[in-house]
Short mmCIF file of C-alpha atoms and ligand atoms in Angstrom, two decimals:
data_model
loop_
_atom_site.label_atom_id
_atom_site.label_comp_id
_atom_site.label_asym_id
_atom_site.label_seq_id
_atom_site.Cartn_x
_atom_site.Cartn_y
_atom_site.Cartn_z
CA UNK M 1 -0.01 -0.16 -0.03
CA UNK M 2 1.07 3.61 -0.22
CA UNK M 3 -0.21 6.54 2.11
CA UNK M 4 0.70 10.11 2.40
CA UNK M 5 2.48 11.19 5.64
CA UNK M 6 -0.63 11.98 7.68
CA UNK M 7 1.23 14.90 9.59
CA UNK M 8 1.30 17.15 6.62
CA UNK M 9 -2.37 17.68 7.17
CA UNK M 10 -1.60 18.93 10.65
CA UNK M 11 0.62 21.92 9.53
CA UNK M 12 -0.94 25.33 10.29
CA UNK M 13 -2.32 27.71 7.63
CA UNK M 14 -0.44 29.07 4.64
CA UNK M 15 3.00 30.20 4.48
CA UNK M 16 3.58 33.61 6.28
CA UNK M 17 5.41 35.25 3.40
CA UNK M 18 3.14 33.88 0.96
CA UNK M 19 0.23 35.71 2.67
CA UNK M 20 2.38 38.73 2.83
CA UNK M 21 3.48 38.41 -0.88
CA UNK M 22 -0.35 38.00 -1.73
CA UNK M 23 -1.70 41.31 0.32
CA UNK M 24 1.61 43.21 -1.29
CA UNK M 25 0.68 41.99 -4.83
CA UNK M 26 -3.09 43.17 -4.09
CA UNK M 27 -1.87 46.70 -2.98
CA UNK M 28 0.47 46.97 -6.02
CA UNK M 29 -2.19 46.23 -8.45
CA UNK M 30 -4.52 48.69 -7.09
CA UNK M 31 -1.98 51.46 -6.64
CA UNK M 32 0.43 51.16 -9.48
CA UNK M 33 2.34 54.43 -9.04
CA UNK M 34 3.00 54.04 -5.32
CA UNK M 35 6.73 53.07 -4.46
CA UNK M 36 6.65 50.20 -1.96
CA UNK M 37 9.33 49.93 0.71
CA UNK M 38 10.00 46.29 1.47
CA UNK M 39 11.10 45.86 5.07
CA UNK M 40 9.35 42.17 5.45
CA UNK M 41 11.39 39.33 4.35
CA UNK M 42 14.69 38.44 6.05
CA UNK M 43 16.79 38.00 2.90
CA UNK M 44 19.95 40.07 2.41
CA UNK M 45 19.99 42.73 -0.55
CA UNK M 46 23.76 43.48 -0.81
CA UNK M 47 25.95 41.57 -3.23
CA UNK M 48 28.73 39.08 -2.44
CA UNK M 49 32.17 40.87 -1.46
CA UNK M 50 34.75 40.87 -4.17
CA UNK M 51 36.96 38.45 -2.13
CA UNK M 52 34.23 35.83 -2.18
CA UNK M 53 33.54 36.43 -6.09
CA UNK M 54 37.22 36.12 -6.56
CA UNK M 55 37.56 32.87 -4.84
CA UNK M 56 34.55 31.51 -6.66
CA UNK M 57 35.98 32.47 -10.00
CA UNK M 58 39.21 30.61 -9.12
CA UNK M 59 37.30 27.56 -8.20
CA UNK M 60 35.11 27.58 -11.12
CA UNK M 61 38.65 27.74 -13.43
CA UNK M 62 39.91 24.80 -11.09
CA UNK M 63 36.60 22.70 -12.21
CA UNK M 64 37.34 23.59 -15.67
CA UNK M 65 40.61 21.65 -15.93
CA UNK M 66 41.20 17.94 -15.84
CA UNK M 67 44.07 18.11 -13.34
CA UNK M 68 42.13 20.32 -10.84
CA UNK M 69 38.55 19.22 -11.44
CA UNK M 70 36.39 17.92 -8.40
CA UNK M 71 33.78 15.31 -8.39
CA UNK M 72 32.19 14.59 -5.21
CA UNK M 73 33.66 16.08 -2.12
CA UNK M 74 33.99 14.88 1.31
CA UNK M 75 30.28 14.34 3.12
CA UNK M 76 31.15 16.54 5.73
CA UNK M 77 32.89 19.39 4.09
CA UNK M 78 36.43 19.96 2.58
CA UNK M 79 39.48 20.28 5.29
CA UNK M 80 40.05 23.70 4.14
CA UNK M 81 36.90 24.99 5.07
CA UNK M 82 36.55 22.85 8.46
CA UNK M 83 39.95 24.15 9.59
CA UNK M 84 39.12 27.74 8.48
CA UNK M 85 35.62 27.66 10.57
CA UNK M 86 37.65 25.91 13.59
CA UNK M 87 40.32 28.60 13.56
CA UNK M 88 38.27 31.71 13.13
CA UNK M 89 34.66 30.89 14.54
CA UNK M 90 36.09 28.59 17.44
CA UNK M 91 39.83 28.80 18.25
CA UNK M 92 40.05 32.73 18.10
CA UNK M 93 37.43 32.70 21.02
CA UNK M 94 39.21 30.08 23.28
CA UNK M 95 36.68 27.15 22.10
CA UNK M 96 38.19 23.94 21.26
CA UNK M 97 36.30 22.03 18.37
CA UNK M 98 37.60 19.08 16.82
CA UNK M 99 37.63 18.40 12.98
CA UNK M 100 35.47 15.61 13.05
CA UNK M 101 32.76 17.59 14.92
CA UNK M 102 31.97 20.14 12.22
CA UNK M 103 29.53 19.32 9.38
CA UNK M 104 29.50 21.75 6.34
CA UNK M 105 25.92 22.12 4.98
CA UNK M 106 23.84 23.81 2.44
CA UNK M 107 22.71 26.22 4.95
CA UNK M 108 21.34 25.87 8.63
CA UNK M 109 17.63 25.26 7.48
CA UNK M 110 17.86 21.79 6.36
CA UNK M 111 19.86 20.81 9.29
CA UNK M 112 17.50 22.58 11.72
CA UNK M 113 14.83 20.20 10.45
CA UNK M 114 17.06 17.03 9.65
CA UNK M 115 18.48 16.96 13.24
CA UNK M 116 15.31 15.48 14.18
CA UNK M 117 15.90 12.29 12.31
CA UNK M 118 18.25 11.23 15.23
CA UNK M 119 15.82 11.22 17.86
CA UNK M 120 13.08 8.98 18.92
CA UNK M 121 9.27 9.78 17.67
CA UNK M 122 8.47 9.95 21.45
CA UNK M 123 11.09 12.99 22.00
CA UNK M 124 9.59 16.13 23.19
CA UNK M 125 10.20 19.29 21.57
CA UNK M 126 10.44 22.82 23.06
CA UNK M 127 10.73 26.05 21.17
CA UNK M 128 10.18 29.63 21.95
CA UNK M 129 7.13 31.94 21.03
CA UNK M 130 7.66 33.79 18.99
CA UNK M 131 9.89 31.31 17.01
CA UNK M 132 11.41 31.00 13.37
CA UNK M 133 8.47 28.82 12.10
CA UNK M 134 10.87 25.99 10.52
CA UNK M 135 11.32 24.37 13.89
CA UNK M 136 7.70 23.97 14.50
CA UNK M 137 6.71 22.68 10.93
CA UNK M 138 9.53 20.16 11.03
CA UNK M 139 8.44 18.91 14.26
CA UNK M 140 5.03 18.63 13.05
CA UNK M 141 5.71 16.81 9.73
CA UNK M 142 7.98 14.34 11.47
CA UNK M 143 4.98 13.38 13.73
CA UNK M 144 6.07 14.90 16.90
CA UNK M 145 3.68 18.09 17.02
CA UNK M 146 0.81 16.24 18.39
CA UNK M 147 -2.57 18.20 17.74
CA UNK M 148 -3.26 21.78 17.40
CA UNK M 149 -5.30 23.35 19.88
CA UNK M 150 -7.21 26.62 18.46
CA UNK M 151 -7.76 27.88 21.92
CA UNK M 152 -4.00 28.00 23.10
CA UNK M 153 -2.65 28.15 19.30
CA UNK M 154 -0.08 25.65 20.34
CA UNK M 155 0.62 21.91 19.24
CA UNK M 156 -0.14 19.59 22.37
CA UNK M 157 3.43 17.94 21.99
CA UNK M 158 5.26 20.84 21.46
CA UNK M 159 6.39 22.92 24.86
CA UNK M 160 6.35 26.52 24.04
CA UNK M 161 9.13 29.27 25.93
CA UNK M 162 7.02 32.29 26.03
CA UNK M 163 9.17 35.35 25.20
CA UNK M 164 7.39 38.76 25.79
CA UNK M 165 8.12 42.26 27.06
CA UNK M 166 7.55 40.69 30.60
CA UNK M 167 10.70 38.61 30.58
CA UNK M 168 12.58 40.77 28.30
CA UNK M 169 12.11 38.35 25.22
CA UNK M 170 14.26 35.72 26.80
CA UNK M 171 12.65 32.13 27.67
CA UNK M 172 12.53 31.32 31.46
CA UNK M 173 14.50 28.50 32.32
CA UNK M 174 12.17 25.96 34.02
CA UNK M 175 12.86 24.16 37.19
CA UNK M 176 15.33 21.04 36.50
CA UNK M 177 13.88 19.59 39.91
CA UNK M 178 10.07 19.79 39.16
CA UNK M 179 8.62 16.53 38.82
CA UNK M 180 7.42 17.40 35.36
CA UNK M 181 10.59 19.36 34.19
CA UNK M 182 10.58 19.30 30.54
CA UNK M 183 13.38 16.65 29.15
CA UNK M 184 13.76 16.67 25.29
CA UNK M 185 15.02 18.79 22.48
CA UNK M 186 15.18 22.63 23.11
CA UNK M 187 15.46 24.87 20.17
CA UNK M 188 17.21 28.16 20.99
CA UNK M 189 17.99 30.87 18.63
CA UNK M 190 20.23 33.67 19.68
CA UNK M 191 20.62 36.51 18.18
CA UNK M 192 16.85 35.72 17.62
CA UNK M 193 14.65 35.75 14.87
CA UNK M 194 12.17 37.42 15.09
CA UNK M 195 12.72 39.47 18.25
CA UNK M 196 16.34 40.62 17.65
CA UNK M 197 17.21 39.58 21.25
CA UNK M 198 20.77 38.37 22.32
CA UNK M 199 21.49 36.22 25.28
CA UNK M 200 24.18 36.93 27.94
CA UNK M 201 26.51 34.58 29.20
CA UNK M 202 24.38 33.78 32.46
CA UNK M 203 21.39 33.27 31.01
CA UNK M 204 22.91 30.73 28.27
CA UNK M 205 24.73 29.27 31.32
CA UNK M 206 21.32 28.56 32.96
CA UNK M 207 20.11 26.82 30.14
CA UNK M 208 23.20 24.61 29.88
CA UNK M 209 22.97 23.52 33.14
CA UNK M 210 19.00 22.86 32.60
CA UNK M 211 19.87 20.77 29.78
CA UNK M 212 22.59 18.88 31.51
CA UNK M 213 20.41 18.01 34.66
CA UNK M 214 17.43 17.00 32.64
CA UNK M 215 19.39 14.97 29.88
CA UNK M 216 17.92 17.64 27.36
CA UNK M 217 19.68 18.62 24.03
CA UNK M 218 19.64 22.13 23.07
CA UNK M 219 19.83 22.78 19.32
CA UNK M 220 21.40 26.15 19.16
CA UNK M 221 20.81 28.32 16.16
CA UNK M 222 23.16 31.27 15.94
CA UNK M 223 22.68 31.97 12.37
CA UNK M 224 22.75 35.67 13.10
CA UNK M 225 25.89 35.34 15.35
CA UNK M 226 27.90 38.18 13.15
CA UNK M 227 25.58 40.64 14.22
CA UNK M 228 26.52 40.35 17.77
CA UNK M 229 28.12 43.96 18.64
CA UNK M 230 28.03 43.88 22.40
CA UNK M 231 30.06 41.59 24.83
CA UNK M 232 27.85 38.48 24.58
CA UNK M 233 28.68 34.98 23.94
CA UNK M 234 28.87 34.27 19.99
CA UNK M 235 28.67 30.18 20.34
CA UNK M 236 26.89 28.26 22.90
CA UNK M 237 30.15 26.32 23.29
CA UNK M 238 31.92 29.38 25.10
CA UNK M 239 29.76 27.88 28.09
CA UNK M 240 31.17 25.45 30.26
CA UNK M 241 29.39 22.23 30.02
CA UNK M 242 27.95 22.88 26.65
CA UNK M 243 29.77 20.03 25.14
CA UNK M 244 27.68 17.45 26.70
CA UNK M 245 24.39 19.11 25.76
CA UNK M 246 24.18 21.28 22.82
CA UNK M 247 24.37 21.22 18.99
CA UNK M 248 25.09 24.38 17.30
CA UNK M 249 23.97 25.65 13.84
CA UNK M 250 25.61 28.29 11.95
CA UNK M 251 25.41 29.76 8.52
CA UNK M 252 27.01 31.90 6.03
CA UNK M 253 24.00 33.37 4.74
CA UNK M 254 23.57 36.44 7.06
CA UNK M 255 27.21 36.63 7.81
CA UNK M 256 28.44 36.79 4.22
CA UNK M 257 25.31 37.19 1.75
CA UNK M 258 25.13 33.55 0.94
CA UNK M 259 21.23 33.13 1.14
CA UNK M 260 21.47 32.25 -2.48
CA UNK M 261 24.99 30.55 -2.48
CA UNK M 262 23.93 28.10 0.29
CA UNK M 263 26.41 27.15 2.77
CA UNK M 264 26.28 26.78 6.45
CA UNK M 265 27.69 24.28 9.09
CA UNK M 266 26.77 22.23 12.30
CA UNK M 267 28.80 21.54 15.15
CA UNK M 268 28.24 18.28 17.18
CA UNK M 269 30.72 17.66 20.02
CA UNK M 270 31.89 14.07 20.55
CA UNK M 271 31.05 13.99 24.23
CA UNK M 272 27.30 14.88 23.18
CA UNK M 273 25.51 11.24 24.05
CA UNK M 274 21.97 10.08 24.60
CA UNK M 275 21.14 6.59 25.56
CA UNK M 276 24.84 5.75 25.56
CA UNK M 277 25.19 6.78 21.80
CA UNK M 278 27.18 9.48 20.24
CA UNK M 279 24.93 11.88 18.47
CA UNK M 280 27.66 12.95 16.17
CA UNK M 281 28.15 9.58 14.89
CA UNK M 282 24.57 9.30 13.89
CA UNK M 283 24.69 12.59 12.36
CA UNK M 284 27.86 11.39 10.12
CA UNK M 285 25.77 8.34 9.11
CA UNK M 286 22.74 10.42 8.63
CA UNK M 287 24.50 12.99 6.28
CA UNK M 288 26.32 10.11 4.38
CA UNK M 289 22.94 8.73 3.24
CA UNK M 290 21.23 12.18 2.87
CA UNK M 291 23.46 14.56 1.66
CA UNK M 292 26.35 14.56 -0.94
CA UNK M 293 28.16 17.66 0.29
CA UNK M 294 28.50 21.23 -0.73
CA UNK M 295 29.79 22.12 -3.98
CA UNK M 296 33.59 22.94 -4.13
CA UNK M 297 32.97 26.12 -5.65
CA UNK M 298 30.84 27.28 -2.41
CA UNK M 299 33.28 25.89 0.05
CA UNK M 300 35.95 27.98 -1.54
CA UNK M 301 33.90 30.97 -1.40
CA UNK M 302 33.04 30.23 2.12
CA UNK M 303 36.77 29.80 2.75
CA UNK M 304 37.43 33.27 1.35
CA UNK M 305 34.98 34.96 4.05
CA UNK M 306 37.56 33.97 6.65
CA UNK M 307 40.63 35.68 4.64
CA UNK M 308 42.16 38.81 6.02
CA UNK M 309 40.46 40.59 3.11
CA UNK M 310 37.11 38.62 3.02
CA UNK M 311 36.51 39.18 6.71
CA UNK M 312 37.22 42.95 6.49
CA UNK M 313 34.65 43.09 3.41
CA UNK M 314 32.06 40.89 4.99
CA UNK M 315 32.32 42.77 8.33
CA UNK M 316 31.60 46.08 6.12
CA UNK M 317 28.43 44.78 5.03
CA UNK M 318 27.27 43.44 8.45
CA UNK M 319 28.08 47.11 9.77
CA UNK M 320 26.09 48.36 6.94
CA UNK M 321 22.91 46.33 8.00
CA UNK M 322 23.59 47.18 11.53
CA UNK M 323 23.57 51.06 10.64
CA UNK M 324 20.21 50.33 9.02
CA UNK M 325 19.00 48.86 11.90
CA UNK M 326 20.16 51.95 14.07
CA UNK M 327 18.36 54.31 11.60
CA UNK M 328 15.40 52.21 11.95
CA UNK M 329 15.54 51.91 15.69
CA UNK M 330 15.98 55.53 16.32
CA UNK M 331 13.46 56.63 13.85
CA UNK M 332 10.99 54.36 14.97
CA UNK M 333 11.46 55.36 18.58
CA UNK M 334 11.08 59.07 17.67
CA UNK M 335 7.72 58.26 16.00
CA UNK M 336 6.53 56.74 19.37
CA UNK M 337 6.98 53.16 18.86
CA UNK M 338 8.18 50.51 21.57
CA UNK M 339 11.45 49.27 19.83
CA UNK M 340 13.16 46.04 20.87
CA UNK M 341 16.10 44.42 18.96
CA UNK M 342 18.51 45.77 16.16
CA UNK M 343 21.22 46.28 18.46
CA UNK M 344 22.80 42.72 17.97
CA UNK M 345 20.57 41.57 15.32
CA UNK M 346 19.32 42.77 11.91
CA UNK M 347 15.57 42.62 13.08
CA UNK M 348 13.62 45.12 15.05
CA UNK M 349 10.66 43.68 17.14
CA UNK M 350 8.07 46.27 17.32
CA UNK M 351 5.05 46.86 19.33
CA UNK M 352 2.02 47.89 17.29
CA UNK M 353 0.39 51.05 18.32
CA UNK M 354 -2.57 50.68 20.97
CA UNK M 355 -2.13 46.95 20.90
CA UNK M 356 -3.41 46.59 17.25
CA UNK M 357 -3.56 43.11 15.79
CA UNK M 358 -0.52 42.27 14.06
CA UNK M 359 -2.25 41.78 10.66
CA UNK M 360 -4.58 44.93 10.88
CA UNK M 361 -1.32 46.85 11.52
CA UNK M 362 0.40 45.28 8.63
CA UNK M 363 -2.78 46.50 6.26
CA UNK M 364 -2.70 49.93 7.95
CA UNK M 365 1.14 50.48 7.01
CA UNK M 366 0.76 49.23 3.82
CA UNK M 367 -2.40 51.38 2.75
CA UNK M 368 -1.33 54.40 4.43
CA UNK M 369 2.58 54.47 3.95
CA UNK M 370 3.11 51.71 1.49
CA UNK M 371 5.46 49.98 3.72
CA UNK M 372 5.87 46.10 4.12
CA UNK M 373 6.86 44.79 7.44
CA UNK M 374 6.18 41.15 8.86
CA UNK M 375 3.25 40.56 11.37
CA UNK M 376 4.47 39.39 14.58
CA UNK M 377 1.61 36.87 14.70
CA UNK M 378 3.11 34.99 11.83
CA UNK M 379 5.82 33.78 14.34
CA UNK M 380 3.47 32.48 17.30
CA UNK M 381 0.54 33.21 19.50
CA UNK M 382 3.05 35.59 21.45
CA UNK M 383 3.85 37.47 18.52
CA UNK M 384 0.43 39.00 18.35
CA UNK M 385 0.53 42.81 18.97
CA UNK M 386 4.03 42.99 17.15
CA UNK M 387 5.62 43.43 14.00
CA UNK M 388 8.90 42.59 12.71
CA UNK M 389 11.04 44.98 10.57
CA UNK M 390 14.33 43.85 8.94
CA UNK M 391 17.50 46.18 8.30
CA UNK M 392 18.36 43.88 5.14
CA UNK M 393 17.18 46.73 2.94
CA UNK M 394 19.06 49.35 1.64
CA UNK M 395 20.10 52.50 3.65
CA UNK M 396 18.05 54.78 1.41
CA UNK M 397 14.85 52.66 2.07
CA UNK M 398 15.35 52.37 5.77
CA UNK M 399 15.69 56.34 6.05
CA UNK M 400 13.02 57.02 3.40
CA UNK M 401 10.69 54.52 5.57
CA UNK M 402 11.06 56.63 8.61
CA UNK M 403 10.73 60.00 6.81
CA UNK M 404 7.26 58.61 5.35
CA UNK M 405 6.14 57.68 8.87
CA UNK M 406 7.07 61.23 10.17
CA UNK M 407 5.49 62.94 7.34
CA UNK M 408 2.35 60.75 7.89
CA UNK M 409 0.81 59.43 10.92
CA UNK M 410 3.85 59.49 13.20
CA UNK M 411 4.94 63.34 13.14
CA UNK M 412 7.74 64.25 15.77
CA UNK M 413 7.19 62.04 19.19
CA UNK M 414 3.45 62.11 19.28
CA UNK M 415 1.50 59.52 17.43
CA UNK M 416 -1.74 60.57 15.72
CA UNK M 417 -2.53 57.27 13.66
C1 PLP C 14 16.72 31.75 12.77
C2 PLP C 14 17.22 31.05 11.56
N1 PLP C 14 17.67 30.01 11.32
C3 PLP C 14 18.08 29.68 10.09
C4 PLP C 14 17.79 29.91 8.82
C5 PLP C 14 18.19 29.56 7.45
O1 PLP C 14 19.22 30.00 7.22
P1 PLP C 14 20.04 29.21 5.81
O2 PLP C 14 19.84 30.37 4.91
O3 PLP C 14 21.36 28.89 6.69
O4 PLP C 14 19.33 27.86 5.58
C6 PLP C 14 17.14 31.50 8.92
C7 PLP C 14 16.75 32.18 8.00
O5 PLP C 14 16.24 33.20 7.70
C8 PLP C 14 16.63 32.08 10.21
O6 PLP C 14 16.19 33.07 10.31
#
């Protein structure tokens, strides 16, 4: 017999960005002469830096000659890239990572869902609310979501860790001694998408201690690590004890504009074991089955990000986006909005005026100001009453959006709209 995976039917609603695109398209159709400012989707807009392009051209030339042509590469990444990652992202911060603990991938989205393959179907999942929706959808598709409760807007088998203004957008660490203490996979993402919140050492330490005490495993997504501008941990492995309870996901997407090139990596320490089995070994086996590696050209491009020139150039682009975030943060605050994030992250998480519903305010900004943002409710129940704005657009558009708001409903400090 053949049957369809029944869990797909449990996924919630349409995809957030498809709905945004639909409403935006409708607005364009009705207002063809209005110039839209898109501050919604979290994709980069600046081109790859020259040093990365140079490395890619060099690798393409190698592929054109018989003596330097490469076919299938190593499943887990070429040594030159793995060593550059260890040296620059870990050793320089005093963190020891072994070459057999790094798994180069095509960006961290695939691994953030694929990692579920390693754990039993009974494994419990905890995610923050609001959340990068991929973690939830992947859990649901793999049969670990349970059923959706319309009232609580939550899946019965997924624990949600609420992040709101009351806890400063940091999930509260549960009591490890409570009889019903959560034991399972905990997805943490810092700097956070969508809230833009980054985590400090003490708070991260508390999560590591909790995970070790409850035998939980933390999936630490630090796709936005490059945006940390204050004295905060860049890796969970800077925290003592993390090697026995954490997996780290990293990406070149937002660090170096690789959203279209596709490259990232996952770090799984050899000490991380559950049921007496090394998680790293399971992942190696899983990858060898599901994945044939990242192209040589892409890995040479990623290596170039770590060269002296490449680093200077990519850091320049990150600074450019952070400056956009600063312009948006200051401008929105002057307009009277309550703004979070945007200091250690390319995202700003903003309260809607008078606690308007996220989608209603999305429509209002579009109709009145031709500005596209992302409604907070698309990231979970706790996102209702917020919107996310990204700094990944151009500086001109960030400035223009603020001028438009100030010339419109949000003149000076007093809100009129
Ligand atoms: C929190 C988070 N994790 C992972 C990803 C996916 O990144 P990648 O392009 O490396 O697949 C994104 C992309 O927006 C993200 O926001």
